Coordinates of N, CA and C in Angstrom, one line a residue:
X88 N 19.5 20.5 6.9 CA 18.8 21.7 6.6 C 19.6 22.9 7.1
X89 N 19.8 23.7 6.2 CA 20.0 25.2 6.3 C 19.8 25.6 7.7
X90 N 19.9 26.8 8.2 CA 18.8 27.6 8.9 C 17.9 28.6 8.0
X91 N 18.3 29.0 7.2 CA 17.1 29.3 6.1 C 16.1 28.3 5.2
X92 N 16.7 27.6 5.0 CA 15.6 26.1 4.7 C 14.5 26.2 5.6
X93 N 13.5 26.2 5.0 CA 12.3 25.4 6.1 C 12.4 23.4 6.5
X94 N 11.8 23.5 7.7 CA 11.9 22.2 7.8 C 11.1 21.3 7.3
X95 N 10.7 20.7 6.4 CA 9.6 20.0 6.2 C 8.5 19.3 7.2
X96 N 7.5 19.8 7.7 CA 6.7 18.9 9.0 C 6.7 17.5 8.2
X97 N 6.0 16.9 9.7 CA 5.8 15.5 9.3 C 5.2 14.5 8.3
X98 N 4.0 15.6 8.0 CA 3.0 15.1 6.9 C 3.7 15.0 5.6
X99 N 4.9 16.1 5.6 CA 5.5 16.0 4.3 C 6.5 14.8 3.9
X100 N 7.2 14.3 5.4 CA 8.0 13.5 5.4 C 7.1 12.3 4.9
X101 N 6.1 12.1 5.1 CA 5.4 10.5 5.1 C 5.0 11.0 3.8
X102 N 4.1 11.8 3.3 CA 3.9 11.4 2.2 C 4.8 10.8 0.8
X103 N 6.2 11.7 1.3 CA 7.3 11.6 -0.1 C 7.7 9.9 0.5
X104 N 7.8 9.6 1.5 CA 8.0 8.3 1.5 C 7.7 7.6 0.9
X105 N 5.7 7.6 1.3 CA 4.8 6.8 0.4 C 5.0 6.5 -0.7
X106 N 5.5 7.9 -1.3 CA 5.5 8.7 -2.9 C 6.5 7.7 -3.6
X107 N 7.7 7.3 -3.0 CA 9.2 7.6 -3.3 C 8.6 5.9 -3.5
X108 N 7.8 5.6 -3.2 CA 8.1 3.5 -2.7 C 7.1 3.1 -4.2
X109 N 6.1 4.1 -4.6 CA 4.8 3.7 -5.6 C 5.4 3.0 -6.8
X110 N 4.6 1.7 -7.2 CA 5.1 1.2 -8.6 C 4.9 2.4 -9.7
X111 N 5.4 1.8 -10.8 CA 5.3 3.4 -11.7 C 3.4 3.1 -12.0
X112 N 3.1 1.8 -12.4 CA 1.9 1.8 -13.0 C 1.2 0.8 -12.2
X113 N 0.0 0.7 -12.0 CA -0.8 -0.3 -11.2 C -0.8 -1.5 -12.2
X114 N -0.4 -1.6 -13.2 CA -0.3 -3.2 -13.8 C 1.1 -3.7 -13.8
X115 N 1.7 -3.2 -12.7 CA 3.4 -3.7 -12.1 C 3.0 -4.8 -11.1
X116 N 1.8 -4.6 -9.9 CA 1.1 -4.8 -9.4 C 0.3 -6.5 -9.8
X117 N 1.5 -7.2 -9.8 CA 1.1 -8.7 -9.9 C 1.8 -10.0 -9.3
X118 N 1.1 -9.3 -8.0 CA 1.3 -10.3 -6.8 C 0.2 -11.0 -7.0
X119 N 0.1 -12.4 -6.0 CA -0.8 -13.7 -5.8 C -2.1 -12.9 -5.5
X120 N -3.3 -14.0 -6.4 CA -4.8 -14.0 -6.0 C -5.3 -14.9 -5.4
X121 N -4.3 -16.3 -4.6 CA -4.8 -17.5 -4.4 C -3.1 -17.5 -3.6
X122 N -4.0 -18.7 -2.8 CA -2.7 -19.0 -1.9 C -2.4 -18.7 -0.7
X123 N -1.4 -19.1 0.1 CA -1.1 -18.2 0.9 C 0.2 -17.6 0.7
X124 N -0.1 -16.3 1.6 CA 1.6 -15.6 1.3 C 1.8 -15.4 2.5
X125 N 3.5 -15.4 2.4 CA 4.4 -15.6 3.6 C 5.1 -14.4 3.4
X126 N 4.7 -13.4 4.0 CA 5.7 -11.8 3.8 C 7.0 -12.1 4.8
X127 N 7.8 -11.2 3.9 CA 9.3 -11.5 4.4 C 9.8 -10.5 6.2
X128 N 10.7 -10.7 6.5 CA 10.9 -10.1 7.7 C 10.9 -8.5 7.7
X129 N 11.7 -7.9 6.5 CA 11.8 -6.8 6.5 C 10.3 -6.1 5.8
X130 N 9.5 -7.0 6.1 CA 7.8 -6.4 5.7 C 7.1 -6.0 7.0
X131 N 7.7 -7.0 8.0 CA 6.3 -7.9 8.9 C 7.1 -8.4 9.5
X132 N 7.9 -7.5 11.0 CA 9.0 -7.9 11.9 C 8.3 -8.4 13.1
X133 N 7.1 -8.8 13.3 CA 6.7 -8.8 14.5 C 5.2 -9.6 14.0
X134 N 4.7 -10.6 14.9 CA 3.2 -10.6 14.6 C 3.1 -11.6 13.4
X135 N 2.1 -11.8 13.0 CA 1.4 -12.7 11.7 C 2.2 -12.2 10.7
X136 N 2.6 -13.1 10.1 CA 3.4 -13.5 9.0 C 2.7 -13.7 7.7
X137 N 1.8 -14.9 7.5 CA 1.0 -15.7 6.7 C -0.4 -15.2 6.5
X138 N -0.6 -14.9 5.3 CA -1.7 -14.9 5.0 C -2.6 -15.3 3.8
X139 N -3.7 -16.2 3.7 CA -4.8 -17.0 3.4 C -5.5 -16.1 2.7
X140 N -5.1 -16.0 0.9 CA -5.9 -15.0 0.6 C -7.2 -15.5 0.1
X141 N -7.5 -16.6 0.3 CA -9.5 -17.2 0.3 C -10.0 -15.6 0.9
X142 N -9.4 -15.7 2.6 CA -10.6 -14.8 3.3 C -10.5 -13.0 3.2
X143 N -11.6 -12.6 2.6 CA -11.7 -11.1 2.4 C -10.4 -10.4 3.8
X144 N -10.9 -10.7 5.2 CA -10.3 -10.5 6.5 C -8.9 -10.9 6.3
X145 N -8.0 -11.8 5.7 CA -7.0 -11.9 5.2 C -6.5 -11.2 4.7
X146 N -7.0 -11.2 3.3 CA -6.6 -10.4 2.3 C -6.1 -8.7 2.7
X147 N -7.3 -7.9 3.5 CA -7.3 -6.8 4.0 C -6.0 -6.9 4.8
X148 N -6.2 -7.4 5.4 CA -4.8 -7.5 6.7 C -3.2 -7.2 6.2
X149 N -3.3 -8.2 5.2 CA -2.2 -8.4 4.1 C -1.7 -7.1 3.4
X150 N -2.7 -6.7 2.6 CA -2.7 -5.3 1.7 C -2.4 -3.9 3.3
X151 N -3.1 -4.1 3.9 CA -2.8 -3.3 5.0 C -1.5 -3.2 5.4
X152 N -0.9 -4.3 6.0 CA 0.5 -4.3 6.2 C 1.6 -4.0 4.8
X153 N 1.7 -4.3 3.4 CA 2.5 -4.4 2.4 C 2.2 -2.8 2.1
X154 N 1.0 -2.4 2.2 CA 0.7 -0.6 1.5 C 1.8 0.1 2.8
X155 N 1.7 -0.7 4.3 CA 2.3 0.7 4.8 C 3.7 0.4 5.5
X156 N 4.1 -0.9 5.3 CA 5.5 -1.1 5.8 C 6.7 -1.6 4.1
X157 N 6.0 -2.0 3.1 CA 6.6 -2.5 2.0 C 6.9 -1.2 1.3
X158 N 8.2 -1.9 0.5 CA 9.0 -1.2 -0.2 C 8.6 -1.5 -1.9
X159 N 8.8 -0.5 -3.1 CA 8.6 -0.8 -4.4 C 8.4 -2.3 -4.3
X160 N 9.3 -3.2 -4.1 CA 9.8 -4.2 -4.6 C 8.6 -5.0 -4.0
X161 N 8.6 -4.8 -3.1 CA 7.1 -5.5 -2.1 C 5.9 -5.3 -2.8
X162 N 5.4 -4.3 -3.0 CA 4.1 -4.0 -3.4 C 3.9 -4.4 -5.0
X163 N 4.9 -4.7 -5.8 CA 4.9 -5.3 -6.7 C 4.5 -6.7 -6.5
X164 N 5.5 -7.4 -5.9 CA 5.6 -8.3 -5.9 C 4.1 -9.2 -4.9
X165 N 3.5 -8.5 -3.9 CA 2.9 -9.3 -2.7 C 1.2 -8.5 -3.5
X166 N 0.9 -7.2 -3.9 CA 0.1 -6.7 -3.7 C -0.2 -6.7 -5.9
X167 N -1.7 -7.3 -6.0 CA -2.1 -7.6 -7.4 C -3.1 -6.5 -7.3
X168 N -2.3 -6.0 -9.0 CA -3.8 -4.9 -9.2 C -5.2 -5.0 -9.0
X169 N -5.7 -6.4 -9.9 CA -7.5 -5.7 -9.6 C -7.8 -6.1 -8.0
X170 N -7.3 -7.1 -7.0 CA -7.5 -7.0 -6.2 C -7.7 -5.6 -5.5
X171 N -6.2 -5.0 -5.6 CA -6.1 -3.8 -4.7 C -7.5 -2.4 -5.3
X172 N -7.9 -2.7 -6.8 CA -8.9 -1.8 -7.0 C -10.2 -2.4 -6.5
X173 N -10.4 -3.4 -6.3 CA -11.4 -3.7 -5.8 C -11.9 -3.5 -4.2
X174 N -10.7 -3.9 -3.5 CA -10.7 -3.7 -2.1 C -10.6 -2.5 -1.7
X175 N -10.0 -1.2 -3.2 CA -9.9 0.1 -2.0 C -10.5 0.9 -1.2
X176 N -12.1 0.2 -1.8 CA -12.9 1.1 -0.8 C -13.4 1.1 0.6
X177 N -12.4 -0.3 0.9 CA -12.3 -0.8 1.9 C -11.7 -0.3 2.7
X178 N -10.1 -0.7 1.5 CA -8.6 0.0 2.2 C -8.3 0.8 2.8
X179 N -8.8 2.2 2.0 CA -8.7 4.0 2.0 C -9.0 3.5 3.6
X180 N -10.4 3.3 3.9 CA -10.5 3.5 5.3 C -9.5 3.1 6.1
X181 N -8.9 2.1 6.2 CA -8.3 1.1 7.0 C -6.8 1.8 7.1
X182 N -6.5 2.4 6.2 CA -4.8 2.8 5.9 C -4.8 4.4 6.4
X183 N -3.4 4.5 6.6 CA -2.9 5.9 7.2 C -3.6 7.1 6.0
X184 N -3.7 8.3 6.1 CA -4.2 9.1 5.1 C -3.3 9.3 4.3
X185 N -1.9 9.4 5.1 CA -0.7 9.8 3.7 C -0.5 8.4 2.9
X186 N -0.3 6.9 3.0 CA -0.7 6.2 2.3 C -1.7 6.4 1.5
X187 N -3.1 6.6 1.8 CA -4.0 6.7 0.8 C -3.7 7.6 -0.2
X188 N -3.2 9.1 0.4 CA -3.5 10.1 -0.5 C -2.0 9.9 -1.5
X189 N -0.9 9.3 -1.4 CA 0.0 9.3 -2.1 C -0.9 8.3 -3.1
X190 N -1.0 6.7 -3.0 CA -1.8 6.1 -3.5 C -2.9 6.6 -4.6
X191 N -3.8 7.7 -4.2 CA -4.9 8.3 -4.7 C -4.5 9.4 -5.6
X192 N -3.0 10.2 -5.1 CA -3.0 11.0 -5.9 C -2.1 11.1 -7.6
X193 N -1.3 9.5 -7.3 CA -0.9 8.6 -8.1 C -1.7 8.2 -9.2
X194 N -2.7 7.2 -8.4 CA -3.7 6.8 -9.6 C -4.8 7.1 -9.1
X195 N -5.0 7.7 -9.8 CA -6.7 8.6 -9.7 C -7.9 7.5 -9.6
X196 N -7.7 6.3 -10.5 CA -8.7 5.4 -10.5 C -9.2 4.9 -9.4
X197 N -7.7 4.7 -8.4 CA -8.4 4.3 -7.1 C -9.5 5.3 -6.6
X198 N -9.3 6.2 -6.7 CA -9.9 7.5 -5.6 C -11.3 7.4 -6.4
X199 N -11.5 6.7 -7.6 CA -12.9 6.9 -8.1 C -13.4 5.2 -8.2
X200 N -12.7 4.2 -7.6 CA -13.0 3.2 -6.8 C -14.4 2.9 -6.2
X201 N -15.1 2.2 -7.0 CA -17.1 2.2 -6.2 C -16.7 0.8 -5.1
X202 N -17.2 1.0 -3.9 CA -17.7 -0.3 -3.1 C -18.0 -1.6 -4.2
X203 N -18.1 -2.7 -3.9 CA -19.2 -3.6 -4.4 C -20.0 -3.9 -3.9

């Protein structure tokens, strides 16, 4: 940066990350609905590896780690659309805000996402 450049704060840095990583369309979004999945190192360097998507508590855990350490290619591949619209009303809560709001401001559907 310049010295006439502004610096961008932090909020701006995270969001364009978020931004920069988004599939183009949520039906890119055709990762596993059954099974378990084994996320790779450069996802999930520490900690639980494996996850059993039978249990809702899995599932969330899963989507939680892939929305905020996965790259395009991850969230394609690990994270399936109607799940992720089903669960966002879960998610939003659970995830960082610049996650959500990149996410939300992406695809609007999420953000109008009902509970079940």
């Amino acid at each position: 940066m310049s010295p006439r450049s502004p610096v961008p704060d932090a909020a701006q840095v995270l969001r364009a990350r978020y931004a920069h990583r988004l599939p183009a369309r949520l039906e890119n979004l055709t990762g596993p609905v059954h099974g378990t999945v084994d996320l790779p190192l450069h996802v999930v360097w520490s900690g639980r590896r494996s996850y059993d998507m039978t249990g809702l508590k899995s599932r969330i855990s899963l989507y939680r780690t892939v929305l905020a350490e996965g790259q395009r290619q991850d969230l394609e591949a690990f994270l399936n659309r109607d799940l992720l619209i089903s669960q966002w009303p879960i998610l939003r809560t659970l995830i960082s805000r610049f996650v959500r709001d990149a996410w939300e401001d992406a695809f609007p559907e999420l953000a109008h996402a009902k509970a079940p």
